[in-house]
Tab-separated table of C-alpha atoms in Angstrom:
chain	number	residue	atom	x	y	z
A	1	UNK	CA	82.268	97.901	84.181
A	2	UNK	CA	83.012	100.004	81.653
A	3	UNK	CA	87.119	101.043	81.661
A	4	UNK	CA	88.445	104.281	81.757
A	5	UNK	CA	90.790	105.190	78.821
A	6	UNK	CA	93.953	107.252	79.985
A	7	UNK	CA	96.944	108.351	76.699
A	8	UNK	CA	99.350	109.294	78.344
A	9	UNK	CA	101.646	111.624	76.929
A	10	UNK	CA	106.178	112.502	76.366
A	11	UNK	CA	107.763	113.903	73.665
A	12	UNK	CA	110.520	111.159	74.192
A	13	UNK	CA	110.003	108.273	71.824
A	14	UNK	CA	108.808	105.248	74.887
A	15	UNK	CA	111.541	103.377	73.974
A	16	UNK	CA	113.666	103.616	76.803
A	17	UNK	CA	111.473	105.845	79.161
A	18	UNK	CA	111.181	103.309	82.184
A	19	UNK	CA	108.827	105.035	84.810
A	20	UNK	CA	105.980	105.166	82.020
A	21	UNK	CA	106.866	101.367	81.131
A	22	UNK	CA	106.478	100.932	84.862
A	23	UNK	CA	102.916	103.982	85.038
A	24	UNK	CA	101.365	102.867	82.171
A	25	UNK	CA	101.547	98.215	83.435
A	26	UNK	CA	100.090	99.341	86.545
A	27	UNK	CA	97.073	100.815	85.221
A	28	UNK	CA	96.365	98.284	82.401
A	29	UNK	CA	96.966	95.675	84.913
A	30	UNK	CA	94.865	97.924	87.899
A	31	UNK	CA	91.681	97.079	84.608
A	32	UNK	CA	92.689	101.164	82.435
A	33	UNK	CA	93.028	101.328	78.983
A	34	UNK	CA	96.359	103.025	78.403
A	35	UNK	CA	97.821	104.452	75.159
A	36	UNK	CA	101.684	105.805	75.108
A	37	UNK	CA	102.252	108.626	72.874
A	38	UNK	CA	104.840	109.498	71.799
A	39	UNK	CA	107.534	110.341	69.279
A	40	UNK	CA	109.484	108.570	66.438
A	41	UNK	CA	112.603	110.248	65.760
A	42	UNK	CA	115.068	109.049	63.678
A	43	UNK	CA	116.912	106.427	64.560
A	44	UNK	CA	114.346	105.381	67.044
A	45	UNK	CA	114.092	101.172	67.216
A	46	UNK	CA	110.836	99.764	66.777
A	47	UNK	CA	109.000	98.460	69.709
A	48	UNK	CA	108.090	95.908	72.060
A	49	UNK	CA	104.905	94.542	72.362
A	50	UNK	CA	103.367	96.082	75.523
A	51	UNK	CA	100.000	95.066	77.122
A	52	UNK	CA	98.962	98.897	76.906
A	53	UNK	CA	98.638	100.623	73.122
A	54	UNK	CA	101.176	103.164	71.993
A	55	UNK	CA	101.653	105.524	69.484
A	56	UNK	CA	104.578	107.350	67.933
A	57	UNK	CA	104.056	110.752	65.946
A	58	UNK	CA	105.667	112.303	63.144
A	59	UNK	CA	107.775	114.871	64.254
A	60	UNK	CA	109.553	117.178	60.623
A	61	UNK	CA	111.654	119.675	63.705
A	62	UNK	CA	113.576	117.214	65.946
A	63	UNK	CA	114.828	119.662	68.532
A	64	UNK	CA	115.259	123.321	69.292
A	65	UNK	CA	111.948	125.480	69.919
A	66	UNK	CA	109.767	124.584	66.275
A	67	UNK	CA	109.782	121.239	67.404
A	68	UNK	CA	107.962	121.964	70.813
A	69	UNK	CA	105.846	123.925	68.774
A	70	UNK	CA	105.569	121.229	66.338
A	71	UNK	CA	105.385	118.551	68.301
A	72	UNK	CA	101.801	120.761	70.403
A	73	UNK	CA	100.041	121.425	67.449
A	74	UNK	CA	100.808	117.845	65.680
A	75	UNK	CA	99.561	115.955	69.707
A	76	UNK	CA	96.279	118.087	70.384
A	77	UNK	CA	94.910	117.629	66.837
A	78	UNK	CA	96.087	114.284	67.921
A	79	UNK	CA	94.163	114.351	71.283
A	80	UNK	CA	91.428	115.232	70.198
A	81	UNK	CA	90.411	112.648	67.937
A	82	UNK	CA	91.222	110.836	70.410
A	83	UNK	CA	88.594	108.949	72.750
A	84	UNK	CA	89.633	109.274	76.064
A	85	UNK	CA	88.452	109.980	80.376
A	86	UNK	CA	92.099	111.096	81.481
A	87	UNK	CA	94.531	112.672	79.843
A	88	UNK	CA	98.601	112.513	81.871
A	89	UNK	CA	100.481	115.098	80.399
A	90	UNK	CA	104.445	114.372	81.306
A	91	UNK	CA	106.450	117.421	81.922
A	92	UNK	CA	105.783	120.512	81.215
A	93	UNK	CA	106.796	120.375	77.116
A	94	UNK	CA	103.578	117.724	76.809
A	95	UNK	CA	101.662	119.483	78.991
A	96	UNK	CA	100.233	123.096	76.256
A	97	UNK	CA	98.867	121.017	74.003
A	98	UNK	CA	97.558	117.804	77.171
A	99	UNK	CA	95.347	121.018	78.647
A	100	UNK	CA	94.073	122.334	75.290
A	101	UNK	CA	92.404	119.055	74.618
A	102	UNK	CA	91.130	118.275	77.992
A	103	UNK	CA	89.745	121.239	78.624
A	104	UNK	CA	88.470	121.172	75.383
A	105	UNK	CA	86.581	117.726	75.483
A	106	UNK	CA	86.226	118.340	78.864
A	107	UNK	CA	88.331	115.629	81.125
A	108	UNK	CA	90.567	114.770	83.457
A	109	UNK	CA	93.214	116.081	83.577
A	110	UNK	CA	96.542	114.412	85.369
A	111	UNK	CA	100.369	115.869	85.282
A	112	UNK	CA	103.019	113.577	85.716
A	113	UNK	CA	106.596	116.389	86.299
A	114	UNK	CA	109.989	114.283	86.096
A	115	UNK	CA	112.158	117.397	86.140
A	116	UNK	CA	111.798	120.369	87.216
A	117	UNK	CA	112.040	121.893	83.779
A	118	UNK	CA	113.197	125.355	83.613
A	119	UNK	CA	115.950	124.855	86.037
A	120	UNK	CA	117.068	121.841	83.912
A	121	UNK	CA	121.039	122.778	82.611
A	122	UNK	CA	120.156	123.346	79.219
A	123	UNK	CA	117.793	126.034	80.664
A	124	UNK	CA	119.132	127.295	83.261
A	125	UNK	CA	122.095	129.285	80.719
A	126	UNK	CA	119.423	130.442	78.243
A	127	UNK	CA	117.529	133.557	80.163
A	128	UNK	CA	114.503	133.454	77.991
A	129	UNK	CA	113.781	130.406	77.146
A	130	UNK	CA	114.037	129.726	80.529
A	131	UNK	CA	111.104	132.210	80.816
A	132	UNK	CA	108.879	130.796	78.609
A	133	UNK	CA	109.513	127.647	80.174
A	134	UNK	CA	108.585	129.854	83.914
A	135	UNK	CA	105.800	131.123	82.344
A	136	UNK	CA	104.235	127.745	81.029
A	137	UNK	CA	104.665	126.220	84.887
A	138	UNK	CA	102.463	129.331	86.068
A	139	UNK	CA	99.963	129.127	83.774
A	140	UNK	CA	99.537	125.704	83.113
A	141	UNK	CA	100.339	123.233	86.561
A	142	UNK	CA	98.079	125.590	88.635
A	143	UNK	CA	94.584	124.320	86.336
A	144	UNK	CA	95.323	120.747	86.485
A	145	UNK	CA	93.268	117.553	88.983
A	146	UNK	CA	96.160	115.642	89.672
A	147	UNK	CA	99.995	115.888	89.832
A	148	UNK	CA	102.578	114.676	91.331
A	149	UNK	CA	106.701	114.284	90.316
A	150	UNK	CA	109.281	111.998	91.492
A	151	UNK	CA	110.254	112.955	94.838
A	152	UNK	CA	109.145	114.940	98.051
A	153	UNK	CA	111.878	117.768	97.566
A	154	UNK	CA	110.461	118.840	93.931
A	155	UNK	CA	106.368	117.568	95.340
A	156	UNK	CA	107.585	120.138	98.663
A	157	UNK	CA	109.147	123.173	95.826
A	158	UNK	CA	105.726	123.067	93.421
A	159	UNK	CA	103.532	123.222	96.419
A	160	UNK	CA	105.075	126.482	97.320
A	161	UNK	CA	105.076	127.722	93.125
A	162	UNK	CA	102.149	126.818	92.553
A	163	UNK	CA	99.279	126.200	95.242
A	164	UNK	CA	98.564	122.953	93.911
A	165	UNK	CA	98.703	119.319	96.059
A	166	UNK	CA	101.487	117.350	94.453
A	167	UNK	CA	102.106	113.541	94.932
A	168	UNK	CA	105.096	112.111	95.109
A	169	UNK	CA	105.645	108.452	92.544
A	170	UNK	CA	109.206	107.707	92.440
A	171	UNK	CA	110.832	105.924	89.901
A	172	UNK	CA	111.153	102.425	92.495
A	173	UNK	CA	112.320	99.565	89.984
A	174	UNK	CA	110.342	96.105	89.652
A	175	UNK	CA	111.716	93.387	91.914
A	176	UNK	CA	113.495	91.112	89.974
A	177	UNK	CA	114.379	87.648	89.879
A	178	UNK	CA	117.174	86.185	92.098
A	179	UNK	CA	118.579	84.399	89.049
A	180	UNK	CA	121.635	86.387	89.101
A	181	UNK	CA	123.745	86.724	92.251
A	182	UNK	CA	125.814	90.227	92.837
A	183	UNK	CA	128.864	90.233	93.121
A	184	UNK	CA	130.028	90.239	96.244
A	185	UNK	CA	133.502	92.748	97.343
A	186	UNK	CA	136.364	91.733	94.723
A	187	UNK	CA	139.960	90.405	96.526
A	188	UNK	CA	141.270	88.966	93.733
A	189	UNK	CA	140.425	91.496	90.659
A	190	UNK	CA	139.286	94.916	90.121
A	191	UNK	CA	136.843	96.701	91.498
A	192	UNK	CA	134.400	97.468	88.498
A	193	UNK	CA	132.727	100.740	88.995
A	194	UNK	CA	129.168	101.123	86.608
A	195	UNK	CA	127.412	104.275	85.422
A	196	UNK	CA	123.981	103.475	83.718
A	197	UNK	CA	123.067	106.548	81.706
A	198	UNK	CA	122.622	109.120	78.846
A	199	UNK	CA	125.870	110.257	77.983
A	200	UNK	CA	125.836	113.493	78.438
A	201	UNK	CA	126.963	117.157	79.843
A	202	UNK	CA	126.635	117.765	83.427
A	203	UNK	CA	126.829	113.663	84.573
A	204	UNK	CA	130.249	113.402	86.681
A	205	UNK	CA	131.751	111.667	83.424
A	206	UNK	CA	134.935	114.029	82.744
A	207	UNK	CA	135.507	113.901	86.269
A	208	UNK	CA	135.134	109.720	86.519
A	209	UNK	CA	138.201	109.960	84.064
A	210	UNK	CA	140.372	111.832	85.373
A	211	UNK	CA	139.827	110.547	89.081
A	212	UNK	CA	139.982	106.943	86.943
A	213	UNK	CA	143.637	107.305	86.160
A	214	UNK	CA	143.794	107.655	89.877
A	215	UNK	CA	143.960	104.160	89.779
A	216	UNK	CA	146.017	100.256	87.877
A	217	UNK	CA	143.662	98.249	86.177
A	218	UNK	CA	144.536	95.537	88.491
A	219	UNK	CA	142.788	97.933	91.115
A	220	UNK	CA	139.767	99.233	89.371
A	221	UNK	CA	137.957	99.105	86.531
A	222	UNK	CA	134.769	101.592	84.627
A	223	UNK	CA	131.974	100.729	82.752
A	224	UNK	CA	130.124	103.311	80.841
A	225	UNK	CA	127.008	101.718	79.981
A	226	UNK	CA	124.331	104.417	77.310
A	227	UNK	CA	125.009	106.096	75.067
A	228	UNK	CA	124.606	110.474	74.659
A	229	UNK	CA	126.226	114.146	73.724
A	230	UNK	CA	129.799	113.488	75.213
A	231	UNK	CA	130.695	109.575	74.126
A	232	UNK	CA	133.147	110.920	71.520
A	233	UNK	CA	134.826	113.530	73.530
A	234	UNK	CA	135.133	110.811	76.476
A	235	UNK	CA	136.595	108.778	74.500
A	236	UNK	CA	139.156	111.279	73.526
A	237	UNK	CA	139.734	111.768	77.415
A	238	UNK	CA	140.346	108.102	77.587
A	239	UNK	CA	142.871	107.989	75.163
A	240	UNK	CA	144.668	110.868	76.393
A	241	UNK	CA	145.075	109.396	79.291
A	242	UNK	CA	145.693	105.844	78.139
A	243	UNK	CA	142.843	104.125	79.811
A	244	UNK	CA	142.596	100.882	77.632
A	245	UNK	CA	141.737	98.164	79.264
A	246	UNK	CA	140.978	100.350	81.897
A	247	UNK	CA	137.273	101.477	80.463
A	248	UNK	CA	134.687	99.543	78.787
A	249	UNK	CA	131.726	101.838	76.841
A	250	UNK	CA	129.138	99.947	76.608
A	251	UNK	CA	126.580	102.104	75.032
A	252	UNK	CA	122.771	102.106	74.534
A	253	UNK	CA	121.877	98.747	76.188
A	254	UNK	CA	117.797	98.215	76.318
A	255	UNK	CA	116.745	97.368	79.825
A	256	UNK	CA	116.897	93.504	79.862
A	257	UNK	CA	120.399	93.931	79.514
A	258	UNK	CA	120.766	96.341	82.065
A	259	UNK	CA	119.629	93.902	84.675
A	260	UNK	CA	122.377	91.152	83.607
A	261	UNK	CA	125.454	93.452	84.176
A	262	UNK	CA	124.349	95.873	86.955
A	263	UNK	CA	124.907	92.548	89.103
A	264	UNK	CA	128.538	91.188	87.796
A	265	UNK	CA	129.639	95.388	88.578
A	266	UNK	CA	130.523	96.554	92.263
A	267	UNK	CA	130.191	100.238	92.475
A	268	UNK	CA	127.369	102.274	91.169
A	269	UNK	CA	128.099	105.821	90.148
A	270	UNK	CA	125.485	108.167	90.040
A	271	UNK	CA	127.249	111.505	89.507
A	272	UNK	CA	126.224	115.470	89.019
A	273	UNK	CA	127.263	118.594	88.645
A	274	UNK	CA	125.129	122.167	90.511
A	275	UNK	CA	123.722	123.122	87.797
A	276	UNK	CA	121.064	124.002	88.820
A	277	UNK	CA	117.958	123.111	90.913
A	278	UNK	CA	117.047	120.199	88.852
A	279	UNK	CA	120.025	118.471	89.088
A	280	UNK	CA	120.100	119.665	93.012
A	281	UNK	CA	116.879	117.890	93.695
A	282	UNK	CA	116.756	114.857	91.531
A	283	UNK	CA	116.624	111.398	92.473
A	284	UNK	CA	117.661	109.516	89.644
A	285	UNK	CA	116.539	105.755	88.750
A	286	UNK	CA	119.444	104.022	88.767
A	287	UNK	CA	119.797	104.872	92.250
A	288	UNK	CA	117.531	102.057	92.744
A	289	UNK	CA	118.421	100.127	90.230
A	290	UNK	CA	121.775	100.178	91.503
A	291	UNK	CA	119.841	99.526	95.056
A	292	UNK	CA	117.963	96.393	93.303
A	293	UNK	CA	120.687	94.840	92.054
A	294	UNK	CA	122.761	95.029	95.759
A	295	UNK	CA	125.008	97.641	94.528
A	296	UNK	CA	126.459	100.128	96.425
A	297	UNK	CA	126.726	103.614	94.924
A	298	UNK	CA	128.521	106.848	94.907
A	299	UNK	CA	126.545	109.971	94.486
A	300	UNK	CA	126.167	113.478	95.468
A	301	UNK	CA	124.955	115.004	98.754
A	302	UNK	CA	122.004	115.907	97.429
A	303	UNK	CA	119.096	116.535	99.345
A	304	UNK	CA	116.860	113.462	98.407
A	305	UNK	CA	120.362	110.952	98.468
A	306	UNK	CA	120.197	112.322	102.356
A	307	UNK	CA	116.694	111.380	102.635
A	308	UNK	CA	117.534	108.072	102.099
A	309	UNK	CA	120.384	106.959	102.618
A	310	UNK	CA	119.046	108.223	106.478
A	311	UNK	CA	116.603	105.268	106.294
A	312	UNK	CA	118.879	102.921	104.588
A	313	UNK	CA	122.941	103.343	104.040
A	314	UNK	CA	123.499	102.051	100.924
A	315	UNK	CA	125.413	104.599	99.373
A	316	UNK	CA	128.858	106.862	99.739
A	317	UNK	CA	128.170	110.810	99.221
A	318	UNK	CA	130.204	113.295	97.348
A	319	UNK	CA	130.305	116.782	99.183
A	320	UNK	CA	131.744	118.476	95.602
A	321	UNK	CA	132.218	116.780	92.363
A	322	UNK	CA	135.786	116.510	91.547
A	323	UNK	CA	138.706	113.988	90.211
A	324	UNK	CA	140.077	114.503	93.471
A	325	UNK	CA	136.773	113.877	95.307
A	326	UNK	CA	135.528	110.312	93.434
A	327	UNK	CA	139.504	109.112	94.140
A	328	UNK	CA	139.175	109.604	97.609
A	329	UNK	CA	135.881	107.673	97.003
A	330	UNK	CA	136.311	105.272	95.261
A	331	UNK	CA	140.213	104.838	97.534
A	332	UNK	CA	137.844	104.521	100.985
A	333	UNK	CA	136.501	101.285	99.679
A	334	UNK	CA	139.357	99.928	98.281
A	335	UNK	CA	140.838	99.912	102.265
A	336	UNK	CA	138.242	98.754	103.960
A	337	UNK	CA	136.340	95.894	102.731
A	338	UNK	CA	134.374	96.307	105.308
A	339	UNK	CA	132.603	98.715	104.392
A	340	UNK	CA	131.783	98.164	101.466
A	341	UNK	CA	130.231	94.528	102.985
A	342	UNK	CA	128.133	96.611	105.001
A	343	UNK	CA	126.727	98.503	102.356
A	344	UNK	CA	126.242	95.870	100.355
A	345	UNK	CA	124.189	94.508	102.792
A	346	UNK	CA	121.651	97.488	104.099
A	347	UNK	CA	121.294	96.888	99.891
A	348	UNK	CA	119.404	93.274	100.399
A	349	UNK	CA	117.384	95.209	102.910
A	350	UNK	CA	116.444	98.299	100.991
A	351	UNK	CA	115.303	96.225	98.387
A	352	UNK	CA	112.739	94.861	99.592
A	353	UNK	CA	111.002	98.708	100.787
A	354	UNK	CA	111.660	100.349	97.753
A	355	UNK	CA	110.256	98.844	94.898
A	356	UNK	CA	107.907	99.676	92.196
A	357	UNK	CA	104.802	96.486	93.045
A	358	UNK	CA	104.738	99.369	97.167
A	359	UNK	CA	104.672	102.607	95.362
A	360	UNK	CA	102.471	101.126	92.286
A	361	UNK	CA	99.713	100.562	95.168
A	362	UNK	CA	99.972	104.660	95.719
A	363	UNK	CA	99.459	105.885	91.863
A	364	UNK	CA	96.229	103.637	91.424
A	365	UNK	CA	94.874	105.505	94.935
A	366	UNK	CA	96.121	108.800	93.184
A	367	UNK	CA	93.632	107.967	90.277
A	368	UNK	CA	90.937	106.277	91.768
A	369	UNK	CA	90.274	109.663	93.619
A	370	UNK	CA	89.438	111.411	90.300
């Protein structure tokens, strides 16, 4: 049997996209020939060797409307000279070129929606840009052969908007080896909070630092694992609040290092401002990563977290994003160690169920039906 060739297209530099790594790895292992296509950025690090092929396109523009136009053209002309059976366009920013190339070559087209693109915070506040992305969604999503997204809330919303059935492939982690024991509730030392992800707008980081100032270094410390547009301003805020040894900026860490460091902390953080429906209906990778590391977490009371906590109570939820609300939740865990211990016990149950190895079976079913 000849292996079907699948090309997947994204607009990032491939290095940190764990969802696409898991998807490509699962499909490659199942017998497909995978190629993941992204772009090379000015600060892109070399790609590690992976079981599937990887390709970065060079772009003159790095951001803004000219980048998106240039990338569509470069991606289209790259794809039409490739041999593939299935093309998977990831998010709206690679769908127009993917649609044109797949239809020109008479191949199957898949759409993987990681984001509710026209409702992202940086898009919502720009009505003209938002209208363009909404038009792209209306024009192209109904024409794909298979569509799936990251959670049930978005699947229901997209189906209603576009009349196109959407499956759900959650961003679940791979099962981790039991080499490193997760730390228990700290009886003598500080409660260590951990945030992994981009240090960008809308992630509740300013509120988090303000809440941290309510505690002594002996009570609570915070580790920020990642980089982003807000790093400099957060460092200034930390200095003005005299956080000192309470706060540690780790910078960007590869996934292998994250898996080593996360179990050393006590409480995972996954905070978002309600800045558009994209955040409100989100289901972050880090929520499941914390569970896999047996870390209770602090999340927003958005629909998907409520849905998952009804299955396994592994976290506390905030009704509002404010320093006072964050501080109150942390204080509750300090005052009620038995609550922390119960949440951690629930993480040990959930980590056996919320696994990529199980979610991948559903992914394979989708592709086998094409």
